[in-house]
């Protein structure tokens, strides 16, 4: 299913994005090649036996890495970023189960895929770290800084983006916002599930409590993603997971891929939890902008219920993350505690970058997204 959707999406993607950079690098053909590789039987064996099969893909990746991340002081080429983040996403998504054909997972442990992922991630992550002043972060008093950041990010200043969302976003813009955000919203908290297993303590118990709320305590009707799907259905959007993959700007894919990296590597446990602390703290303020837009547009409660729910729940989650996860972890790991700050600051930077890109796309969009009648969904309920 994903392959069929992906191939169709790629054709649309070809039409929409063309080649805006060095003409002799065809990232779209390379991405198509990569999608075909994912579906090969015995991928590793085939690559070993006929390495020429992946020559042009690897050349495209090498070119993209230098175009996107060659100079940390520069933003890099958008098409190259997009190509690399889409490849990474297609590898990372295999960590989750999508209730599709089991055949789609036959290469999930392929050495070649791991090698490709590491190759892209290592260059990308080095570039990403250079966007922050690490030394300065290492010198901050961790617990004090976390508390100060909590206060600031709970109630941030009104920026141009926030003003745009509150005052100007129109109905089509709102639909596009939901469509783009659905890449994460429809599978919300899935990556978090990857960090929960292991030794028992208060930190673990709190994390499980957060996850249980995200998952509606095991009731589909109360699961946060159900509220997201409900909003989409109400706005006549496709509620299938990854249905709007092609709309995702690279900045959003990078945010999701970064999260995959931190949840899959236990060495980054502190960074992940620092990031999740920011995410939960910042939620209510971001969702308030969306809710104000929905109310101004006179949308139904179903079309905005997810935001209202999160304003309430994330206020609690943010505090739990600070008091019962981040601060205790800082105490348990004094030498690495600064990594909580790194995770927090990175989540904010990467999240803001994605938010800016999404708003830019909404402002530039000229065509409305097609109206879709979705199959009926479970009733979303808070009880
Ligand atoms: Fe949630
Ligand atoms: Fe939450």
Coordinates of N, CA and C in Angstrom, one line a residue, residues 143-245:
X143 N 19.5 22.5 36.3 CA 18.1 22.6 36.9 C 17.5 24.0 36.8
X144 N 18.4 24.9 37.2 CA 17.9 26.3 37.2 C 17.5 26.8 35.7
X145 N 18.3 26.4 34.8 CA 17.9 26.7 33.4 C 16.6 26.1 32.9
X146 N 16.4 24.8 33.3 CA 15.2 24.1 32.9 C 14.0 24.9 33.5
X147 N 14.1 25.2 34.7 CA 13.0 26.0 35.4 C 12.7 27.3 34.7
X148 N 13.8 28.0 34.4 CA 13.7 29.3 33.7 C 13.1 29.2 32.3
X149 N 13.5 28.1 31.6 CA 13.0 27.9 30.2 C 11.5 27.5 30.3
X150 N 11.2 26.8 31.3 CA 9.7 26.4 31.5 C 8.9 27.6 31.6
X151 N 9.3 28.6 32.4 CA 8.5 29.8 32.6 C 8.4 30.6 31.3
X152 N 9.5 30.7 30.5 CA 9.4 31.5 29.3 C 8.6 30.8 28.2
X153 N 8.7 29.5 28.1 CA 8.1 28.8 27.0 C 6.6 28.4 27.2
X154 N 6.2 28.5 28.5 CA 4.8 28.3 28.8 C 4.0 29.5 28.2
X155 N 4.6 30.6 28.2 CA 3.8 31.8 27.8 C 4.7 32.7 26.9
X156 N 5.1 32.3 25.7 CA 6.0 33.0 24.9 C 5.5 34.3 24.3
X157 N 6.3 35.1 23.8 CA 5.9 36.4 23.1 C 5.1 36.1 21.9
X158 N 4.3 37.0 21.5 CA 3.5 36.9 20.3 C 4.4 37.3 19.1
X159 N 4.7 36.3 18.2 CA 5.5 36.5 17.1 C 4.7 36.8 15.8
X160 N 5.3 37.1 14.7 CA 4.6 37.4 13.4 C 3.8 36.1 13.0
X161 N 4.5 34.9 13.2 CA 3.8 33.7 12.9 C 2.5 33.5 13.7
X162 N 2.7 33.7 15.0 CA 1.5 33.6 15.9 C 0.4 34.5 15.4
X163 N 0.8 35.7 15.1 CA -0.2 36.7 14.7 C -0.9 36.3 13.4
X164 N -0.1 35.7 12.5 CA -0.7 35.3 11.2 C -1.7 34.2 11.5
X165 N -1.4 33.2 12.3 CA -2.3 32.1 12.6 C -3.6 32.7 13.3
X166 N -3.4 33.5 14.2 CA -4.6 34.0 15.0 C -5.5 34.9 14.2
X167 N -4.8 35.8 13.4 CA -5.6 36.8 12.7 C -5.9 36.6 11.2
X168 N -5.0 35.8 10.5 CA -5.1 35.8 9.1 C -5.4 34.5 8.4
X169 N -5.0 33.4 9.1 CA -5.2 32.1 8.5 C -6.6 31.9 8.0
X170 N -6.8 31.5 6.7 CA -8.1 31.3 6.3 C -8.5 29.8 6.3
X171 N -9.7 29.5 5.8 CA -10.2 28.1 5.9 C -9.3 27.1 5.1
X172 N -8.8 27.5 3.9 CA -8.0 26.7 3.1 C -6.6 26.5 3.8
X173 N -6.1 27.6 4.4 CA -4.9 27.5 5.1 C -5.0 26.6 6.3
X174 N -6.1 26.6 7.0 CA -6.3 25.7 8.1 C -6.3 24.3 7.7
X175 N -7.0 24.0 6.6 CA -7.0 22.7 6.0 C -5.6 22.2 5.7
X176 N -4.8 23.1 5.1 CA -3.5 22.7 4.7 C -2.6 22.5 6.0
X177 N -2.8 23.3 7.0 CA -2.1 23.1 8.2 C -2.4 21.7 8.8
X178 N -3.6 21.3 8.8 CA -4.0 20.0 9.3 C -3.3 18.9 8.5
X179 N -3.4 19.1 7.2 CA -2.9 18.0 6.2 C -1.4 17.9 6.5
X180 N -0.7 19.0 6.6 CA 0.8 18.8 6.8 C 1.1 18.2 8.1
X181 N 0.4 18.8 9.1 CA 0.7 18.3 10.5 C 0.3 16.9 10.7
X182 N -0.6 16.3 9.8 CA -1.1 15.0 10.1 C 0.0 13.9 10.0
X183 N 1.1 14.2 9.3 CA 2.2 13.2 9.2 C 2.6 12.8 10.7
X184 N 2.5 13.7 11.6 CA 2.8 13.4 13.0 C 1.5 13.2 13.8
X185 N 0.5 14.1 13.6 CA -0.7 14.0 14.4 C -1.4 12.7 14.3
X186 N -1.4 12.0 13.2 CA -2.2 10.8 13.1 C -1.5 9.6 13.7
X187 N -0.2 9.7 14.0 CA 0.5 8.6 14.7 C 1.1 9.2 16.0
X188 N 0.5 10.2 16.6 CA 1.0 10.9 17.7 C 1.6 9.9 18.8
X189 N 2.7 10.3 19.3 CA 3.4 9.6 20.4 C 3.9 8.2 20.1
X190 N 3.8 7.9 18.8 CA 4.4 6.5 18.4 C 5.8 6.4 18.7
X191 N 6.6 7.4 18.5 CA 8.1 7.3 18.7 C 8.4 7.2 20.2
X192 N 7.5 7.9 21.0 CA 7.7 7.8 22.4 C 7.6 6.4 23.0
X193 N 6.8 5.6 22.3 CA 6.6 4.2 22.8 C 7.9 3.5 22.8
X194 N 8.9 3.9 22.0 CA 10.2 3.2 21.8 C 11.1 3.4 23.0
X195 N 10.8 4.3 23.9 CA 11.8 4.6 25.0 C 11.3 4.1 26.3
X196 N 10.2 3.4 26.3 CA 9.6 3.1 27.6 C 10.1 1.8 28.3
X197 N 10.5 0.9 27.6 CA 10.9 -0.4 28.2 C 12.2 -0.3 29.0
X198 N 12.4 -1.1 30.0 CA 13.6 -1.1 30.7 C 13.4 -1.1 32.2
X199 N 14.4 -0.8 33.0 CA 14.3 -0.8 34.5 C 13.2 0.1 34.9
X200 N 12.6 -0.2 36.1 CA 11.5 0.6 36.6 C 11.9 1.6 37.6
X201 N 11.4 2.8 37.5 CA 11.6 3.9 38.5 C 10.5 4.9 38.3
X202 N 10.6 6.0 39.1 CA 9.6 7.1 39.0 C 9.6 7.8 37.6
X203 N 10.8 7.9 37.0 CA 10.9 8.6 35.7 C 10.1 7.7 34.7
X204 N 10.4 6.4 34.7 CA 9.7 5.6 33.7 C 8.2 5.6 33.9
X205 N 7.8 5.6 35.2 CA 6.3 5.5 35.5 C 5.7 6.8 35.0
X206 N 6.4 8.0 35.1 CA 5.8 9.2 34.6 C 5.7 9.2 33.1
X207 N 6.7 8.7 32.4 CA 6.7 8.6 31.0 C 5.6 7.8 30.5
X208 N 5.3 6.7 31.2 CA 4.3 5.8 30.8 C 2.9 6.5 31.0
X209 N 2.8 7.2 32.1 CA 1.6 8.0 32.3 C 1.3 9.0 31.2
X210 N 2.3 9.7 30.7 CA 2.1 10.6 29.6 C 1.7 9.8 28.4
X211 N 2.4 8.7 28.1 CA 2.0 7.9 26.9 C 0.6 7.4 27.0
X212 N 0.2 6.9 28.2 CA -1.2 6.4 28.3 C -2.2 7.5 28.0
X213 N -1.9 8.7 28.4 CA -2.9 9.8 28.1 C -2.9 10.1 26.6
X214 N -1.7 10.1 26.0 CA -1.7 10.3 24.5 C -2.5 9.2 23.8
X215 N -2.4 8.0 24.4 CA -3.1 6.8 23.8 C -4.5 6.6 24.3
X216 N -5.1 7.6 25.0 CA -6.4 7.5 25.4 C -6.7 6.4 26.4
X217 N -5.7 6.1 27.2 CA -5.8 5.0 28.2 C -6.3 3.7 27.5
X218 N -5.8 3.5 26.3 CA -6.2 2.2 25.6 C -7.6 2.3 24.9
X219 N -8.2 3.4 24.9 CA -9.5 3.5 24.2 C -9.3 4.4 22.9
X220 N -9.6 3.7 21.8 CA -9.4 4.4 20.5 C -10.1 5.7 20.4
X221 N -11.3 5.8 21.0 CA -12.1 7.0 20.9 C -11.5 8.2 21.7
X222 N -10.6 7.8 22.6 CA -10.0 8.9 23.4 C -8.5 9.1 23.0
X223 N -8.1 8.4 22.1 CA -6.7 8.5 21.7 C -6.5 9.9 21.0
X224 N -5.4 10.6 21.3 CA -5.2 11.9 20.7 C -5.3 11.9 19.2
X225 N -4.7 10.8 18.6 CA -4.7 10.8 17.1 C -6.1 10.7 16.6
X226 N -7.1 10.1 17.4 CA -8.5 10.0 16.9 C -9.1 11.5 16.8
X227 N -8.7 12.3 17.8 CA -9.2 13.7 17.7 C -8.6 14.4 16.5
X228 N -7.4 14.1 16.2 CA -6.7 14.7 15.0 C -7.5 14.2 13.7
X229 N -7.7 12.9 13.6 CA -8.4 12.4 12.5 C -9.8 13.0 12.3
X230 N -10.5 13.2 13.5 CA -11.8 13.8 13.5 C -11.8 15.2 12.9
X231 N -10.7 16.0 13.3 CA -10.6 17.3 12.7 C -10.5 17.3 11.2
X232 N -9.6 16.3 10.8 CA -9.4 16.2 9.4 C -10.6 15.8 8.6
X233 N -11.3 14.8 9.1 CA -12.6 14.3 8.5 C -13.6 15.5 8.4
X234 N -13.6 16.3 9.4 CA -14.6 17.4 9.4 C -14.2 18.4 8.4
X235 N -13.0 18.5 8.1 CA -12.5 19.5 7.1 C -12.4 18.8 5.7
X236 N -12.9 17.7 5.6 CA -12.9 16.9 4.3 C -11.5 16.7 3.8
X237 N -10.7 16.1 4.7 CA -9.3 15.8 4.4 C -9.2 14.2 4.5
X238 N -8.2 13.7 3.9 CA -7.9 12.3 3.9 C -7.3 11.9 5.3
X239 N -7.9 11.0 6.0 CA -7.4 10.7 7.4 C -6.5 9.5 7.4
X240 N -6.1 9.0 6.2 CA -5.1 7.9 6.2 C -3.7 8.4 6.6
X241 N -3.1 7.6 7.5 CA -1.7 8.0 8.0 C -0.8 8.2 6.7
X242 N 0.0 9.2 6.7 CA 1.0 9.5 5.7 C 0.3 9.9 4.3
X243 N -1.0 10.1 4.4 CA -1.7 10.5 3.2 C -1.3 11.8 2.5
X244 N -0.6 12.7 3.3 CA -0.1 13.9 2.8 C 1.4 14.0 2.9
X245 N 2.0 12.9 2.8 CA 3.5 12.8 2.9 C 4.2 13.9 2.0

